[in-house]
């Protein structure tokens, strides 16, 4: 069974940090790219970062560039999103998703095939 499970969300103050984890099972990890997305109430789902385990080249949305870092632990089939200097605009449900690595738009949600259930991140002022 293909499964992506996010963890690490929570409540943090402005300026704080969190690390999200995405544990992947049921797919060949090296064949897939893993993306992180977020959706705030009343807003569309936004692609924020993506990594391919084979080449490790990350992609970031401008809104998080310089503050968020994506990384991959291949032996553990886990992708992390380290988030720093958080602000209230980062409050959202965060999702990870998987797509077969290849030619695709790394930050476009419709490109992805498998999704986790999401984890809530709330940044208080």
Short mmCIF file of C-alpha atoms in Angstrom, two decimals:
data_model
loop_
_atom_site.label_atom_id
_atom_site.label_comp_id
_atom_site.label_asym_id
_atom_site.label_seq_id
_atom_site.Cartn_x
_atom_site.Cartn_y
_atom_site.Cartn_z
CA UNK A 1 0.00 0.00 0.00
CA UNK A 2 1.37 3.38 -1.01
CA UNK A 3 1.50 5.64 1.98
CA UNK A 4 2.91 9.03 2.87
CA UNK A 5 2.70 10.11 6.51
CA UNK A 6 3.55 13.61 7.66
CA UNK A 7 4.54 14.48 11.20
CA UNK A 8 6.17 17.31 13.12
CA UNK A 9 3.53 20.00 12.86
CA UNK A 10 2.44 22.06 15.82
CA UNK A 11 2.17 25.50 17.35
CA UNK A 12 5.18 27.81 17.27
CA UNK A 13 5.76 31.50 17.84
CA UNK A 14 6.81 33.94 15.14
CA UNK A 15 10.49 33.54 14.44
CA UNK A 16 10.52 29.94 15.59
CA UNK A 17 11.39 26.73 13.78
CA UNK A 18 9.83 23.35 13.07
CA UNK A 19 10.94 20.26 11.20
CA UNK A 20 8.36 18.27 9.30
CA UNK A 21 8.87 14.66 8.30
CA UNK A 22 7.32 12.68 5.47
CA UNK A 23 7.66 8.91 5.83
CA UNK A 24 7.13 7.13 2.52
CA UNK A 25 6.22 3.48 2.01
CA UNK A 26 4.83 1.28 -0.72
CA UNK A 27 6.73 2.94 -3.58
CA UNK A 28 10.28 2.69 -4.84
CA UNK A 29 11.67 5.75 -3.10
CA UNK A 30 14.49 6.37 -5.58
CA UNK A 31 12.04 6.52 -8.51
CA UNK A 32 9.99 9.35 -7.07
CA UNK A 33 10.19 13.03 -6.34
CA UNK A 34 8.70 14.19 -3.07
CA UNK A 35 7.11 17.58 -2.75
CA UNK A 36 5.87 19.66 0.15
CA UNK A 37 2.72 21.71 -0.20
CA UNK A 38 0.59 23.79 2.10
CA UNK A 39 -2.95 25.05 2.18
CA UNK A 40 -4.22 27.86 4.35
CA UNK A 41 -7.94 28.37 4.99
CA UNK A 42 -9.61 29.93 1.98
CA UNK A 43 -6.51 29.65 -0.19
CA UNK A 44 -5.37 27.31 -2.92
CA UNK A 45 -2.86 24.59 -2.23
CA UNK A 46 0.65 26.01 -2.72
CA UNK A 47 3.74 24.10 -3.74
CA UNK A 48 6.67 25.11 -1.53
CA UNK A 49 9.47 22.61 -2.08
CA UNK A 50 10.44 19.46 -3.93
CA UNK A 51 13.37 17.04 -3.96
CA UNK A 52 14.34 14.06 -6.06
CA UNK A 53 16.27 11.47 -4.09
CA UNK A 54 18.51 10.53 -7.01
CA UNK A 55 19.98 13.94 -7.83
CA UNK A 56 18.99 15.77 -4.69
CA UNK A 57 18.40 19.06 -6.51
CA UNK A 58 15.83 20.94 -4.46
CA UNK A 59 13.22 23.39 -5.65
CA UNK A 60 11.69 26.14 -3.52
CA UNK A 61 8.89 28.62 -3.85
CA UNK A 62 9.96 32.23 -3.50
CA UNK A 63 7.83 32.53 -0.38
CA UNK A 64 10.05 30.09 1.53
CA UNK A 65 13.42 30.37 -0.20
CA UNK A 66 16.17 31.02 2.32
CA UNK A 67 13.99 29.96 5.25
CA UNK A 68 13.00 26.37 4.46
CA UNK A 69 15.32 23.49 3.62
CA UNK A 70 14.25 20.16 2.16
CA UNK A 71 16.35 17.04 2.60
CA UNK A 72 16.07 13.34 1.94
CA UNK A 73 17.14 10.38 4.09
CA UNK A 74 17.09 7.59 1.52
CA UNK A 75 17.78 4.63 3.86
CA UNK A 76 14.78 5.73 5.96
CA UNK A 77 12.59 6.62 2.96
CA UNK A 78 11.92 9.93 4.65
CA UNK A 79 11.93 13.50 3.45
CA UNK A 80 12.27 16.41 5.85
CA UNK A 81 11.31 20.05 5.65
CA UNK A 82 13.24 22.24 8.06
CA UNK A 83 11.37 25.49 8.53
CA UNK A 84 12.99 28.50 10.16
CA UNK A 85 12.06 32.14 10.77
CA UNK A 86 8.41 31.21 10.69
CA UNK A 87 5.76 33.90 10.47
CA UNK A 88 1.99 33.95 10.68
CA UNK A 89 1.67 33.64 6.90
CA UNK A 90 3.21 30.18 7.17
CA UNK A 91 0.17 28.93 9.09
CA UNK A 92 -1.41 26.14 7.04
CA UNK A 93 -1.90 22.42 6.72
CA UNK A 94 1.28 20.99 5.24
CA UNK A 95 1.19 18.00 2.92
CA UNK A 96 3.81 15.85 1.28
CA UNK A 97 3.18 14.17 -2.04
CA UNK A 98 4.94 11.86 -4.49
CA UNK A 99 5.28 11.77 -8.26
CA UNK A 100 7.41 9.61 -10.54
CA UNK A 101 10.61 11.56 -11.14
CA UNK A 102 10.97 12.93 -14.64
CA UNK A 103 9.69 15.91 -16.55
CA UNK A 104 7.14 17.69 -14.38
CA UNK A 105 6.46 21.00 -12.70
CA UNK A 106 7.92 20.39 -9.22
CA UNK A 107 5.68 22.86 -7.38
CA UNK A 108 2.41 22.14 -9.19
CA UNK A 109 0.02 20.09 -7.02
CA UNK A 110 -1.83 18.53 -9.96
CA UNK A 111 1.38 16.81 -11.09
CA UNK A 112 1.49 14.61 -7.98
CA UNK A 113 -0.11 11.20 -7.66
CA UNK A 114 0.07 10.25 -3.98
CA UNK A 115 -0.61 12.43 -0.98
CA UNK A 116 -0.32 12.31 2.77
CA UNK A 117 -3.06 13.32 5.17
CA UNK A 118 -1.42 16.59 6.21
CA UNK A 119 -0.08 18.09 9.40
CA UNK A 120 -1.14 21.42 10.88
CA UNK A 121 1.40 24.19 11.40
CA UNK A 122 0.24 27.21 13.34
CA UNK A 123 2.45 30.24 13.86
CA UNK A 124 1.32 32.66 16.55
CA UNK A 125 2.24 36.33 16.69
#
